[in-house]
mmCIF file of C-alpha atoms in Angstrom:
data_model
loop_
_atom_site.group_PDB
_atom_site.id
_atom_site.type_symbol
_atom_site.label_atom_id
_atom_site.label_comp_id
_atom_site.label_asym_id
_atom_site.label_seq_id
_atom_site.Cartn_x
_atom_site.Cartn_y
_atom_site.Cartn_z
ATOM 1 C CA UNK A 1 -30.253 -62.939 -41.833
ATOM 2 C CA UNK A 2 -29.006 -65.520 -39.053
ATOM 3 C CA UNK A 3 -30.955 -67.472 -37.047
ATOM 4 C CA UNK A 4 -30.745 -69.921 -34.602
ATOM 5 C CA UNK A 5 -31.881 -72.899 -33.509
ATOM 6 C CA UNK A 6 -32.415 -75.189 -30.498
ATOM 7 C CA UNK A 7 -34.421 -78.328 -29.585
ATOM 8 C CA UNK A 8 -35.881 -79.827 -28.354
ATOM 9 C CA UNK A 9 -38.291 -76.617 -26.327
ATOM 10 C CA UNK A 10 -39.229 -78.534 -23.524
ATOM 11 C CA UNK A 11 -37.735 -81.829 -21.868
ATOM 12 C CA UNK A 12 -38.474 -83.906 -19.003
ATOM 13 C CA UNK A 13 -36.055 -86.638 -17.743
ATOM 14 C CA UNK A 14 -35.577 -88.957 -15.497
ATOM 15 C CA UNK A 15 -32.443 -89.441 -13.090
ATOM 16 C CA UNK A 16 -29.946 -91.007 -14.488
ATOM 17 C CA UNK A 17 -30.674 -91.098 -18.308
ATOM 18 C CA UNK A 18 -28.559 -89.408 -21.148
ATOM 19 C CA UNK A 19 -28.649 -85.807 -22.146
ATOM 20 C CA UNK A 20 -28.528 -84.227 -26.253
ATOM 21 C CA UNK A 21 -29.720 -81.013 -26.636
ATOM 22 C CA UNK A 22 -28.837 -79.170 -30.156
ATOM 23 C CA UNK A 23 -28.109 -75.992 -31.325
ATOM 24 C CA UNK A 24 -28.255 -74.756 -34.666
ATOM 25 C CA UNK A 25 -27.220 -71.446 -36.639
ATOM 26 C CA UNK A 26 -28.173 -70.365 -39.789
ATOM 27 C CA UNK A 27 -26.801 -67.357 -41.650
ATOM 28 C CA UNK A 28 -23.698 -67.258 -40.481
ATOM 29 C CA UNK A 29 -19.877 -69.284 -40.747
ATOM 30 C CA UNK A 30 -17.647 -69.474 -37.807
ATOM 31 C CA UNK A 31 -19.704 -68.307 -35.272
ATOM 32 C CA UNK A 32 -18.851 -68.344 -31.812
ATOM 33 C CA UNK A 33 -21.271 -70.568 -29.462
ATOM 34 C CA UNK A 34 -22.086 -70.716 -26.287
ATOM 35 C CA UNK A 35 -24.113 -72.934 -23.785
ATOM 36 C CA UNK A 36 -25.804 -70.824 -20.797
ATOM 37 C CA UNK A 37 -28.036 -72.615 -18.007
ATOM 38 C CA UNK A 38 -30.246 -70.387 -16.141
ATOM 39 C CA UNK A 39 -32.047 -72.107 -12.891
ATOM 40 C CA UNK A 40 -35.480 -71.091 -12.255
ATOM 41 C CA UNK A 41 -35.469 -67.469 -11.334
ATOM 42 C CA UNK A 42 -31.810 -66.691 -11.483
ATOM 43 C CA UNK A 43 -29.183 -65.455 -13.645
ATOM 44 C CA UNK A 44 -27.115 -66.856 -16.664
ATOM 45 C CA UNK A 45 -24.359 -69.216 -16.194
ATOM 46 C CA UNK A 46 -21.546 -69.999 -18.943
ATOM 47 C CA UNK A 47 -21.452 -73.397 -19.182
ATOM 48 C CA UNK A 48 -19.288 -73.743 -22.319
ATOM 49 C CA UNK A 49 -18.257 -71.850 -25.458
ATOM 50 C CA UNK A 50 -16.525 -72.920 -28.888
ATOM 51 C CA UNK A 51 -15.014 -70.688 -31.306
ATOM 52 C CA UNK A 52 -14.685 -73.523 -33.772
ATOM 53 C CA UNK A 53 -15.244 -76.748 -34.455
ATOM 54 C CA UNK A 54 -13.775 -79.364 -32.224
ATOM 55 C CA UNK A 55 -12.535 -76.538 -29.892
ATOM 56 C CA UNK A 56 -14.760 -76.547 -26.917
ATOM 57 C CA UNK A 57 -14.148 -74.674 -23.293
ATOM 58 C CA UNK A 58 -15.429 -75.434 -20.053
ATOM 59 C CA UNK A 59 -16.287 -72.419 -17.402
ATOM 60 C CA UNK A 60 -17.761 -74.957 -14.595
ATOM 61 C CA UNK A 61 -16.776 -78.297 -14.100
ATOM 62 C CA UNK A 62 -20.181 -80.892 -14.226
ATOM 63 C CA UNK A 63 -21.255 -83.995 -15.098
ATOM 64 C CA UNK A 64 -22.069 -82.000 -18.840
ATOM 65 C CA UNK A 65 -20.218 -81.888 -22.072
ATOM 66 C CA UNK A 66 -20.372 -80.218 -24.884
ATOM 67 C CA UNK A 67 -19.588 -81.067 -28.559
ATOM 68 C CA UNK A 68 -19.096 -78.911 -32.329
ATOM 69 C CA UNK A 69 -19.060 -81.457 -34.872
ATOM 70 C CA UNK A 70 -19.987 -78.915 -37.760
ATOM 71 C CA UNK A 71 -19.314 -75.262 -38.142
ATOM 72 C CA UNK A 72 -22.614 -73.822 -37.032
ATOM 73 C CA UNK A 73 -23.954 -77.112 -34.623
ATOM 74 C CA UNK A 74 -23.212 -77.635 -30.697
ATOM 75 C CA UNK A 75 -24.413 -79.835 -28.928
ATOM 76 C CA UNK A 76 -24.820 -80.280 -25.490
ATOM 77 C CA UNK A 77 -24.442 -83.871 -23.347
ATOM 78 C CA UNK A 78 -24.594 -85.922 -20.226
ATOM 79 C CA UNK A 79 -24.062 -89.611 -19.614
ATOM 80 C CA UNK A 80 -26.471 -89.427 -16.189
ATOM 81 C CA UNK A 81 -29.035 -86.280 -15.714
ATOM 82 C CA UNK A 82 -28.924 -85.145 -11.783
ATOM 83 C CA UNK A 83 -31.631 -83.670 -10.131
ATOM 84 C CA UNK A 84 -29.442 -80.099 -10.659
ATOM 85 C CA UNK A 85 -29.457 -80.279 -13.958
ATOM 86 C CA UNK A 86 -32.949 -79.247 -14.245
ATOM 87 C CA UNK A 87 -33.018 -75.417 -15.624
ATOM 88 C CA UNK A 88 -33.275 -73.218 -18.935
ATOM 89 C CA UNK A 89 -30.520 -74.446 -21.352
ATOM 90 C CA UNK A 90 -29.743 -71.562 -23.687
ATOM 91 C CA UNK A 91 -27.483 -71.208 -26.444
ATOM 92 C CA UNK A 92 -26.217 -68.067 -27.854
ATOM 93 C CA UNK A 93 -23.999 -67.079 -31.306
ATOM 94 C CA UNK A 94 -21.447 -64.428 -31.854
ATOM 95 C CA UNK A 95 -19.931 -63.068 -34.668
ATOM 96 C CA UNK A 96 -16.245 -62.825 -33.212
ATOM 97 C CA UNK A 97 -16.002 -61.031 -30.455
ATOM 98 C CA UNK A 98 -19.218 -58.837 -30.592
ATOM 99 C CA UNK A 99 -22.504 -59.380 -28.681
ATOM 100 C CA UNK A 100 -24.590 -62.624 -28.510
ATOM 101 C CA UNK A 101 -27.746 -63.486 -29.601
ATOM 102 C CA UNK A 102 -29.376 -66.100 -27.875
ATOM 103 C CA UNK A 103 -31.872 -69.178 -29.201
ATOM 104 C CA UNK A 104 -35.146 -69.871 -28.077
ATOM 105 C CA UNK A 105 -33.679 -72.126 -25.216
ATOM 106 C CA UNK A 106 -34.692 -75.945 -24.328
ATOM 107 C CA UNK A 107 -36.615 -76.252 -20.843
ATOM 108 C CA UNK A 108 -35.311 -78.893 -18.913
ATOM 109 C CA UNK A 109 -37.368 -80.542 -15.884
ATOM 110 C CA UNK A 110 -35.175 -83.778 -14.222
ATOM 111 C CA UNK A 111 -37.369 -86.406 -12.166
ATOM 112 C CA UNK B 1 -10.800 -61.754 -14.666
ATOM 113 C CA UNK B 2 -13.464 -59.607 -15.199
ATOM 114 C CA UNK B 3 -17.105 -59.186 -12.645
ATOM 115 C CA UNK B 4 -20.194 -57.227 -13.146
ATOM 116 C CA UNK B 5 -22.221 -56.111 -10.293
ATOM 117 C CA UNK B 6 -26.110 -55.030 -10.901
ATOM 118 C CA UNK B 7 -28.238 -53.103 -9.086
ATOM 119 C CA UNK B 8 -31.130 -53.380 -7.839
ATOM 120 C CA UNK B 9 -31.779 -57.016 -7.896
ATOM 121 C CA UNK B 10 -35.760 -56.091 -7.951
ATOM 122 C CA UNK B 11 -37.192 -52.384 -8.625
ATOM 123 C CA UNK B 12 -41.137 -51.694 -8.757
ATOM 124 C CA UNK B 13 -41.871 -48.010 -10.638
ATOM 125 C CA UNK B 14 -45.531 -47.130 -11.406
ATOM 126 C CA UNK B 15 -46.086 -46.527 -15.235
ATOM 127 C CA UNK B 16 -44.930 -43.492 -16.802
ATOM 128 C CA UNK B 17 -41.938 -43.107 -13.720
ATOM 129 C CA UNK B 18 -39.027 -43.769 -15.435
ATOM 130 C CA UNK B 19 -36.457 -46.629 -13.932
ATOM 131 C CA UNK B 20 -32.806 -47.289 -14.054
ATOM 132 C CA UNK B 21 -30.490 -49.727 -13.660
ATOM 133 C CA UNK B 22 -26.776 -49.536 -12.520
ATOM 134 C CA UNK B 23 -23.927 -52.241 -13.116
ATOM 135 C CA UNK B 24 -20.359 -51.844 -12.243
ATOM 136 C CA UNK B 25 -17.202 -53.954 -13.880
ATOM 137 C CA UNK B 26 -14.176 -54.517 -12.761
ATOM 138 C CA UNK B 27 -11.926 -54.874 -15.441
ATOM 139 C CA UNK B 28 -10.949 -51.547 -16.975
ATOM 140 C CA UNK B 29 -9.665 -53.245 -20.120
ATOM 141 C CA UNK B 30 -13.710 -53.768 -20.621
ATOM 142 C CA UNK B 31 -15.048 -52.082 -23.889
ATOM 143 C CA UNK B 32 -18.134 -53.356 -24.904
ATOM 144 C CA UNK B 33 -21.473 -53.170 -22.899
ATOM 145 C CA UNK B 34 -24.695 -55.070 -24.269
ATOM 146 C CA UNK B 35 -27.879 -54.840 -21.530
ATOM 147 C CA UNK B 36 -30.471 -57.715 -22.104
ATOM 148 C CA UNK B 37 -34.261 -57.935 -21.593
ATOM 149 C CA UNK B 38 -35.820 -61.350 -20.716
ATOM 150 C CA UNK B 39 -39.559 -61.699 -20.731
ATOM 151 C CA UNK B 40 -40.777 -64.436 -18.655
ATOM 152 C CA UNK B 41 -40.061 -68.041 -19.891
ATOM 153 C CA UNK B 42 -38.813 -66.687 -22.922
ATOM 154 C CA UNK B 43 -34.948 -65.669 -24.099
ATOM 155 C CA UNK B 44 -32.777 -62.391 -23.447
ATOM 156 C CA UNK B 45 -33.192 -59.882 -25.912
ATOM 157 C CA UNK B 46 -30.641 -57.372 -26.614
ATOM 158 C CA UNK B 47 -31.823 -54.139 -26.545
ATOM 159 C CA UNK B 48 -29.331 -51.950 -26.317
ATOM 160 C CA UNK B 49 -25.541 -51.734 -26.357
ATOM 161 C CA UNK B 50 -22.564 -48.970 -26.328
ATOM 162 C CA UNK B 51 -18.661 -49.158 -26.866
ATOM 163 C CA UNK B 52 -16.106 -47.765 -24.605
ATOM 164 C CA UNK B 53 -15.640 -44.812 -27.159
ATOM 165 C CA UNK B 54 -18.924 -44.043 -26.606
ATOM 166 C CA UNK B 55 -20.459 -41.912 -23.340
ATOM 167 C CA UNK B 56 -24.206 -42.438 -23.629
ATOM 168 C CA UNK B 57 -26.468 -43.934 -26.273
ATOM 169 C CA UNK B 58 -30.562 -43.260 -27.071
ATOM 170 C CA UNK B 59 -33.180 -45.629 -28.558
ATOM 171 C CA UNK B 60 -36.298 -43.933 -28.360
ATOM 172 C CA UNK B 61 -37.309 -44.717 -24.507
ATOM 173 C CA UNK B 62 -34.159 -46.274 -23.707
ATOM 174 C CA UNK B 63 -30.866 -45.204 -22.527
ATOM 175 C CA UNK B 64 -27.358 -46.256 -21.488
ATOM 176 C CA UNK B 65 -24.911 -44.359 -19.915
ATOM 177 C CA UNK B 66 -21.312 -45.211 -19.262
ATOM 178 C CA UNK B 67 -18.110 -43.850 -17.309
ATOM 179 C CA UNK B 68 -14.772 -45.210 -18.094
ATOM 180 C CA UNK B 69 -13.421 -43.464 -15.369
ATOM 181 C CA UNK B 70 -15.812 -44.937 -12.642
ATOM 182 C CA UNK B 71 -16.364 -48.229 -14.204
ATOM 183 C CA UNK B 72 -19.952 -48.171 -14.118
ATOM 184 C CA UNK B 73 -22.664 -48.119 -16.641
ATOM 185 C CA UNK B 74 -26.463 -47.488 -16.342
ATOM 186 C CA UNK B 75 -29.987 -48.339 -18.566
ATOM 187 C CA UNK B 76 -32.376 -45.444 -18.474
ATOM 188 C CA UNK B 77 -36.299 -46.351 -19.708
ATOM 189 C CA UNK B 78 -38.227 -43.083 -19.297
ATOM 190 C CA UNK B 79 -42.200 -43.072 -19.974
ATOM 191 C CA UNK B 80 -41.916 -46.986 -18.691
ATOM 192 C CA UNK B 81 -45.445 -48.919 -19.415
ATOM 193 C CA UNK B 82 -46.390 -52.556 -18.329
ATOM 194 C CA UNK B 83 -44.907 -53.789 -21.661
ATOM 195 C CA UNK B 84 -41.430 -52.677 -20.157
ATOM 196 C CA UNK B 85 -42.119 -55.302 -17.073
ATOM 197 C CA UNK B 86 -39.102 -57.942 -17.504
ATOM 198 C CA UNK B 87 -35.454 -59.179 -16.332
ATOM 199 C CA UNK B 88 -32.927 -56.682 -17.450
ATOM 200 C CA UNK B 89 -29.284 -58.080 -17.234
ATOM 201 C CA UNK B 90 -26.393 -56.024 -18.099
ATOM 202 C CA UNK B 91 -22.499 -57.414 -19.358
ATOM 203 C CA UNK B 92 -19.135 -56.600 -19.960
ATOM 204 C CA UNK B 93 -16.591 -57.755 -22.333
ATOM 205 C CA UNK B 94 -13.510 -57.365 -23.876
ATOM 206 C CA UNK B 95 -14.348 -56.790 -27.663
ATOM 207 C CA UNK B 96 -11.016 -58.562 -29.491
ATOM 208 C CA UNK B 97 -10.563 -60.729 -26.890
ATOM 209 C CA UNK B 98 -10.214 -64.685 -28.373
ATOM 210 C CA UNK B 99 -13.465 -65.574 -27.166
ATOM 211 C CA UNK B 100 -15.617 -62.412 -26.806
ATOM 212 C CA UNK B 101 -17.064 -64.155 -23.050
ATOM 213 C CA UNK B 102 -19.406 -61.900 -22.045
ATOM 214 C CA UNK B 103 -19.256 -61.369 -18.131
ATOM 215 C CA UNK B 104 -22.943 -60.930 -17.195
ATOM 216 C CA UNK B 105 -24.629 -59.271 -13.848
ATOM 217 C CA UNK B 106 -27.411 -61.000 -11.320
ATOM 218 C CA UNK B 107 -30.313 -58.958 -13.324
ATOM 219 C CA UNK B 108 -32.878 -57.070 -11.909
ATOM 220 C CA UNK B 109 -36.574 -57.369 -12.092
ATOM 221 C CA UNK B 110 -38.264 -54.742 -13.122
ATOM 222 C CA UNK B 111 -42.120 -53.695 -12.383
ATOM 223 C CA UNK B 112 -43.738 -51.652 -13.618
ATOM 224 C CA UNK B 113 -47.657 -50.543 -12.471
ATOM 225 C CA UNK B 114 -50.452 -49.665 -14.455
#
């Protein structure tokens, strides 16, 4: 069966430092991935989705990036946190084109 | 491109009531609809979906209904208990399509009373 991963669970940052959160799947080859961040009470916004590696779109434009260096990793990056960055980072697989299944998600708090 | 609208955005039923939950889509080239549960500080769950070909589906308390024609789908939970208390988000998508985005709604918190 096919699982994913993400860490780390929790994260506090300060301004102005670097960003890597990682993503995982298990199970599964050429997945689809996504990144999601969900503020604090609020819905799900796309931030980015791959559907291989190297291939990597943007749905918002930010001071994040987002990287596939293997089949079944993404990882997600900033140079500089901001304050707005804080949230509930999620990432989700598909298996082409049907529904997603989303990880455990990495809490971010920015200071 | 493709938007979901969900309604209520909060909906308080006492236990046993049953409760539902309405989206609407815009894009009638839409033919896959997955609805979501998220506990709090935890991750969406699917717990149901249905396909375009498909009018209504049943899992045991839950339900999803969908019209083509209107562009609008519904959850039905009958017999709701505290358990059932969550953030349900419904989505569209384009099954085929190159990326398979799914186009999600604002969610709606649902309460329910023992």
């Amino acid at each position: 069966s096919q699982t994913i991963h993400q860490w780390p669970a929790t994260l506090v940052q300060p301004v102005g430092s670097p960003l890597s959160l990682e993503c995982t799947v298990e199970g599964t080859s050429n997945p689809n991935l996504y990144w999601y961040r969900q503020a604090a009470g609020r819905g799900l916004q796309l931030l980015f989705y791959s559907v291989g590696i190297g291939q990597i779109s943007s749905e918002v434009p930010q001071n994040l990036s987002a990287s596939r260096p293997q089949d079944r990793q993404f990882i997600l990056s900033s140079k500089k946190l901001l304050l707005s960055d804080s949230g509930f980072y999620l990432c989700a697989w598909s298996p082409l084109t049907e529904t997603q299944y989303f990880g455990p998600g990495t809490r971010l708090l920015v200071l | 491109g493709e938007n979901v609208e969900q309604h209520p955005s909060t909906l308080s039923v006492q236990e046993g009531d049953s409760a539902v939950i309405k989206c609407t889509y815009s894009d009638s080239a839409s033919n896959y609809f997955p609805w979501y549960k998220q506990e709090l500080g935890k991750r969406p769950q699917l717990i149901i979906d249905i396909r375009s070909n498909v009018g209504e589906k049943k899992d045991q308390r839950i339900a999803v209904t969908l019209n083509k024609t209107a562009k609008h789908f519904s959850l039905h939970i009958t017999e709701t208990q505290p358990e059932d208390s969550a953030v349900y988000f419904c989505a569209a998508s384009l099954r085929g399509g190159s990326q398979g985005n799914l186009i999600f709604g604002k969610g709606t918190k649902l309460s329910v009373k023992p």
